[in-house]
Tab-separated table of C-alpha atoms in Angstrom:
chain	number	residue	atom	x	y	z
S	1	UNK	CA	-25.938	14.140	14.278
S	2	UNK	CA	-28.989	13.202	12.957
S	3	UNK	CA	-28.623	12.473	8.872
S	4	UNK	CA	-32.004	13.148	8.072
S	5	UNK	CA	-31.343	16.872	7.532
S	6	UNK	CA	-34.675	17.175	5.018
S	7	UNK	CA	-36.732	16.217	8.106
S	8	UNK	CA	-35.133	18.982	10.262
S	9	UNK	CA	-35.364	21.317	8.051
S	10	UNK	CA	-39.061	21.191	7.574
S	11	UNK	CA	-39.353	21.311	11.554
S	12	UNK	CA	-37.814	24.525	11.132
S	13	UNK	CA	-40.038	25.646	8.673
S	14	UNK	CA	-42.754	24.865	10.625
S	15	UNK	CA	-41.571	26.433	13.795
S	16	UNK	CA	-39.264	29.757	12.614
S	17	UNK	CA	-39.435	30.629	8.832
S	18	UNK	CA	-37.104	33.024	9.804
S	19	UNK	CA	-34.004	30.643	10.808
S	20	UNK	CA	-35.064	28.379	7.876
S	21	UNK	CA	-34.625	31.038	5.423
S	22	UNK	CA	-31.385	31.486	6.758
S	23	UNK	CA	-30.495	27.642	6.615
S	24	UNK	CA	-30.560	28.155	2.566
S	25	UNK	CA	-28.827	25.185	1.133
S	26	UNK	CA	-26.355	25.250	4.061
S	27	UNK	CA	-24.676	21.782	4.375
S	28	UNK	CA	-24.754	20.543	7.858
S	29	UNK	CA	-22.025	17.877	7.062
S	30	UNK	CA	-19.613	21.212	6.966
S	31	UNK	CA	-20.114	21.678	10.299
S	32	UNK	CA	-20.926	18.464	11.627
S	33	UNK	CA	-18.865	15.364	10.337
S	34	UNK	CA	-20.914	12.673	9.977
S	35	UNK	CA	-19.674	9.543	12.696
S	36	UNK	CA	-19.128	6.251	10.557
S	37	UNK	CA	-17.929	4.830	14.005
S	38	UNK	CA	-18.713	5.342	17.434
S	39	UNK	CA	-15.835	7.520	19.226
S	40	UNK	CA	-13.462	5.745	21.932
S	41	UNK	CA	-12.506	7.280	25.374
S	42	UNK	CA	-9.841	8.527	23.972
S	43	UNK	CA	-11.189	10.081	20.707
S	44	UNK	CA	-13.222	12.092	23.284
S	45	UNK	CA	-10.851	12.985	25.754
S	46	UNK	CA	-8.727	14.259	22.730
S	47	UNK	CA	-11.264	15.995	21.322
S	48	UNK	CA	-11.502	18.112	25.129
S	49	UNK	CA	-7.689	18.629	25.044
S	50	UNK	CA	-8.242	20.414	21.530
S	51	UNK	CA	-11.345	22.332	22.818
S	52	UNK	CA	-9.113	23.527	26.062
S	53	UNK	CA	-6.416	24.727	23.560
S	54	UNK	CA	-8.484	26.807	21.571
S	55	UNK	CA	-10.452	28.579	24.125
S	56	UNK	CA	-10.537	32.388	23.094
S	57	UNK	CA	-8.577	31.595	20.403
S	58	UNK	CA	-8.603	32.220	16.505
S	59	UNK	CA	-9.232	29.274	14.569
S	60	UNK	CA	-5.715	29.514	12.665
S	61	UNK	CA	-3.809	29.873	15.731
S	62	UNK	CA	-5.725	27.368	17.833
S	63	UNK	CA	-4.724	25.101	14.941
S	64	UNK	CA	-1.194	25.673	15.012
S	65	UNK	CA	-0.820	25.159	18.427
S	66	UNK	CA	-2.606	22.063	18.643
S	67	UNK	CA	-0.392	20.773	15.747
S	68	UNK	CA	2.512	21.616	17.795
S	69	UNK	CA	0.889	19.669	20.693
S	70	UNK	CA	0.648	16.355	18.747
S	71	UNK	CA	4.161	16.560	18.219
S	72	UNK	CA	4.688	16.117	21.918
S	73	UNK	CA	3.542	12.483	20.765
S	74	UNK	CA	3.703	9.648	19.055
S	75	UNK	CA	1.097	8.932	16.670
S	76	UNK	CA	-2.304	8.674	18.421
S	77	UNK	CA	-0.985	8.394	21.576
S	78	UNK	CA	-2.233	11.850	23.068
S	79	UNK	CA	-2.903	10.525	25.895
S	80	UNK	CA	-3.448	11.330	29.781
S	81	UNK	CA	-0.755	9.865	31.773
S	82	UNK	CA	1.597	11.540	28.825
S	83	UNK	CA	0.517	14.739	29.169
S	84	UNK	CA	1.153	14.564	33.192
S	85	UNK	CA	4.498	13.128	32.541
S	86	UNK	CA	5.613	16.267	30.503
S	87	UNK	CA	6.762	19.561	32.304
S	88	UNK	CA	4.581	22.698	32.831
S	89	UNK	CA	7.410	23.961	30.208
S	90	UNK	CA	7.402	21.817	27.715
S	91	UNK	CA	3.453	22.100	26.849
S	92	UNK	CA	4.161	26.276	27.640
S	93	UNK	CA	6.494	26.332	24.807
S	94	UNK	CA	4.296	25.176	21.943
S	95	UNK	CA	2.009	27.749	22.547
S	96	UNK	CA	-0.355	27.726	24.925
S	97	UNK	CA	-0.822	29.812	28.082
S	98	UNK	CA	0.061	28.752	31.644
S	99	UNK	CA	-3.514	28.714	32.617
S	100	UNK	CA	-4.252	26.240	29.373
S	101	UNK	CA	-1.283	24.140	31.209
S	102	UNK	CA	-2.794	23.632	34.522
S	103	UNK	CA	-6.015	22.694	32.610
S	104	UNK	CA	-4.724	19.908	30.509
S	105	UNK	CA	-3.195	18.613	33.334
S	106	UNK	CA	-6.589	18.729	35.544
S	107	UNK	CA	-8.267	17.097	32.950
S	108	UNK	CA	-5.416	14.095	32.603
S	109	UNK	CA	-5.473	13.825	36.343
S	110	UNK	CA	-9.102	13.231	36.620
S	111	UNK	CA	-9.743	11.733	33.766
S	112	UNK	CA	-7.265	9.141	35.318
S	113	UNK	CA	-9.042	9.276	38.484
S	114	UNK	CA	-12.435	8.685	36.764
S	115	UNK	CA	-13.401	11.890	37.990
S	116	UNK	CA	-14.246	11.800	34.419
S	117	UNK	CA	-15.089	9.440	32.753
S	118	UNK	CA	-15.017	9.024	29.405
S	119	UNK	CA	-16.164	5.199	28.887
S	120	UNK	CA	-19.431	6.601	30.697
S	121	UNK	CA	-19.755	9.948	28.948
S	122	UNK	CA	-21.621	9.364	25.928
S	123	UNK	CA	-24.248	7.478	28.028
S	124	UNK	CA	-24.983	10.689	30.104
S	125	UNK	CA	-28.168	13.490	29.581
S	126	UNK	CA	-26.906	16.530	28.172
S	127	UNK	CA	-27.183	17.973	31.877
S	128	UNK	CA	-24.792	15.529	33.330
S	129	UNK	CA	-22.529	16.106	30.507
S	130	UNK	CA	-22.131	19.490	31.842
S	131	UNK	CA	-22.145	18.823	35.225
S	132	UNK	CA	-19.138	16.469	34.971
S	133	UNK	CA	-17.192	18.621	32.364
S	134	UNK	CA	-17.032	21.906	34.379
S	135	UNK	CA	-15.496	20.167	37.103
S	136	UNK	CA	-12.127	20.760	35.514
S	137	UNK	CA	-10.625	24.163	35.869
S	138	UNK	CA	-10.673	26.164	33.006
S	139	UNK	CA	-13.485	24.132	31.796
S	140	UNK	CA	-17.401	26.237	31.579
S	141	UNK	CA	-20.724	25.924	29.789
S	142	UNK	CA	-19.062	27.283	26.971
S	143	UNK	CA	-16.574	24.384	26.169
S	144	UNK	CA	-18.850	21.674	27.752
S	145	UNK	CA	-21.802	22.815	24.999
S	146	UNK	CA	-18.771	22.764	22.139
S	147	UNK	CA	-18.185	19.233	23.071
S	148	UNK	CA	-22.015	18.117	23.337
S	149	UNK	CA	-22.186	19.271	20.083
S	150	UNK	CA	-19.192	18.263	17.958
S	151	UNK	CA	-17.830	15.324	20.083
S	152	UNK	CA	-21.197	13.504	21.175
S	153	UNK	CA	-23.279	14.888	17.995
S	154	UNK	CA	-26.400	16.377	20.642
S	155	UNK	CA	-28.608	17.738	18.280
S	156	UNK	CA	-30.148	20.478	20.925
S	157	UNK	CA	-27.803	22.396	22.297
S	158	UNK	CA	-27.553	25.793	22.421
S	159	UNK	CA	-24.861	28.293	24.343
S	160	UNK	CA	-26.184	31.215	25.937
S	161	UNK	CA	-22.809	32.403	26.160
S	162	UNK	CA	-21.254	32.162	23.057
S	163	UNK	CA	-21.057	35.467	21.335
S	164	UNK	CA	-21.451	34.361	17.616
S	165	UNK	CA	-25.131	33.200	18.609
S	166	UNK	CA	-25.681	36.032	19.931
S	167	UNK	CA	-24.581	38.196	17.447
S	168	UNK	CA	-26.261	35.961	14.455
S	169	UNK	CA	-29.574	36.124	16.166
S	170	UNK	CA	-29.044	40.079	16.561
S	171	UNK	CA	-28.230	40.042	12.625
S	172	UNK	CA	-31.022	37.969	12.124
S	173	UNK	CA	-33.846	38.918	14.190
S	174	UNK	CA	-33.049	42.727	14.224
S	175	UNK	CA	-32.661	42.584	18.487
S	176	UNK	CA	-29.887	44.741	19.826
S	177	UNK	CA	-28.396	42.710	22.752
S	178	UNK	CA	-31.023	40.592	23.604
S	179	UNK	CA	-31.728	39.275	27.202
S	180	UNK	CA	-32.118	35.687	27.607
S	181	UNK	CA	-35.500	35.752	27.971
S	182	UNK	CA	-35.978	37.396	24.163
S	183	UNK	CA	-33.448	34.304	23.668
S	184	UNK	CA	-35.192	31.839	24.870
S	185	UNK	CA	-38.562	32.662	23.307
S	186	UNK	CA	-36.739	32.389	20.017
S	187	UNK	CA	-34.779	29.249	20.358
S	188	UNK	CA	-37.085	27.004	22.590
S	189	UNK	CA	-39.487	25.970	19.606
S	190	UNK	CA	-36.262	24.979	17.794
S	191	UNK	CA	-36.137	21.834	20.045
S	192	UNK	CA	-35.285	18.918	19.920
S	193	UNK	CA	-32.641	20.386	16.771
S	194	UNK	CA	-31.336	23.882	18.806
S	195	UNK	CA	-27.517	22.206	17.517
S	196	UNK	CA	-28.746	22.762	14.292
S	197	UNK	CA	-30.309	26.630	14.181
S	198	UNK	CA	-26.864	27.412	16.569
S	199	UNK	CA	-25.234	26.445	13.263
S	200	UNK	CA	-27.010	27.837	11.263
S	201	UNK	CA	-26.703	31.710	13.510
S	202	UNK	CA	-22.888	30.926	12.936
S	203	UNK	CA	-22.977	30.402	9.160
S	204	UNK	CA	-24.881	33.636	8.436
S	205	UNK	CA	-21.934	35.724	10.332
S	206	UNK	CA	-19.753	34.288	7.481
């Protein structure tokens, strides 16, 4: 993500005082980790297992069960080809659904296969990003937008389907479910830092 947060800021206050009032004194860093290094194949191919895991889920209990998936392994060695060498069973039982399962596994397998490829992915538009992501099962907009955003640090994203958006910009803009064209008009001057006011919608739910 972009460290110049002043600079963003004022493009909000220029475009939507309303979403800049909201920003406050909100620290983006919270949200958004800064990157002191550039993230490996495997740093992002991680990061997708953990965003698989806690689809749907609570953030408490998405943590636990990811912490009882790294046990499965070694340190830092979460890894594709492990993952397919473990039984349907063994990832069942620390947590996870059957459904989760078969995911995981699709990913490994194609990740493997290059089907997706994660030496390439940081390279790709936003778009393609997508494109590539939700052609693993179990994997939509939804958790290809998650990882845009807090894996590859794309400062315009925003998901149309996520309900906490939705909800903040209902809480914020006074709109009782709002179609996506009431959506769009409010988040398309937000460009090229939509990442950014998404956070910010989340935050004022809090």
């Amino acid at each position: 993500m972009n460290k110049n947060h002043k600079l963003i800021r004022n493009h909000f206050k220029k475009v939507d005082s309303i979403i800049y009032k909201a920003m406050g004194d909100l620290d983006f860093n919270e949200w958004i980790k800064p990157q002191k290094k550039k993230k490996g194949s495997l740093e992002h191919f991680r990061a997708l297992c953990r965003n698989i895991i806690g689809q749907q889920l609570a953030g408490k209990a998405a943590d636990a069960i990811t912490n009882r998936f790294k046990k499965l392994f070694t340190p830092r060695q979460i890894n594709p080809k492990k993952i397919l060498s473990l039984s349907d069973q063994t990832l069942r039982d620390v947590g996870m659904s059957w459904a989760k399962v078969k995911y995981l596994k699709d990913l490994s397998q194609k990740t493997l296969n290059k089907e997706v490829n994660f030496d390439l992915i940081g390279s790709f538009s936003d778009e393609k990003v997508i494109e590539k992501l939700t052609k693993v099962k179990g994997i939509g907009p939804w958790t290809a937008e998650m990882f845009l955003m807090f894996t590859l640090g794309r400062e315009d994203v925003f998901s149309f389907g996520d309900l906490g958006l939705r909800r903040g910009l209902e809480k914020l803009y006074k709109i009782q479910n709002p179609t996506v064209k009431q959506i769009e008009k409010i988040v398309n001057p937000w460009s090229p830092y939509k990442s950014y006011g998404s956070i910010t919608l989340w935050h004022s739910l809090e």
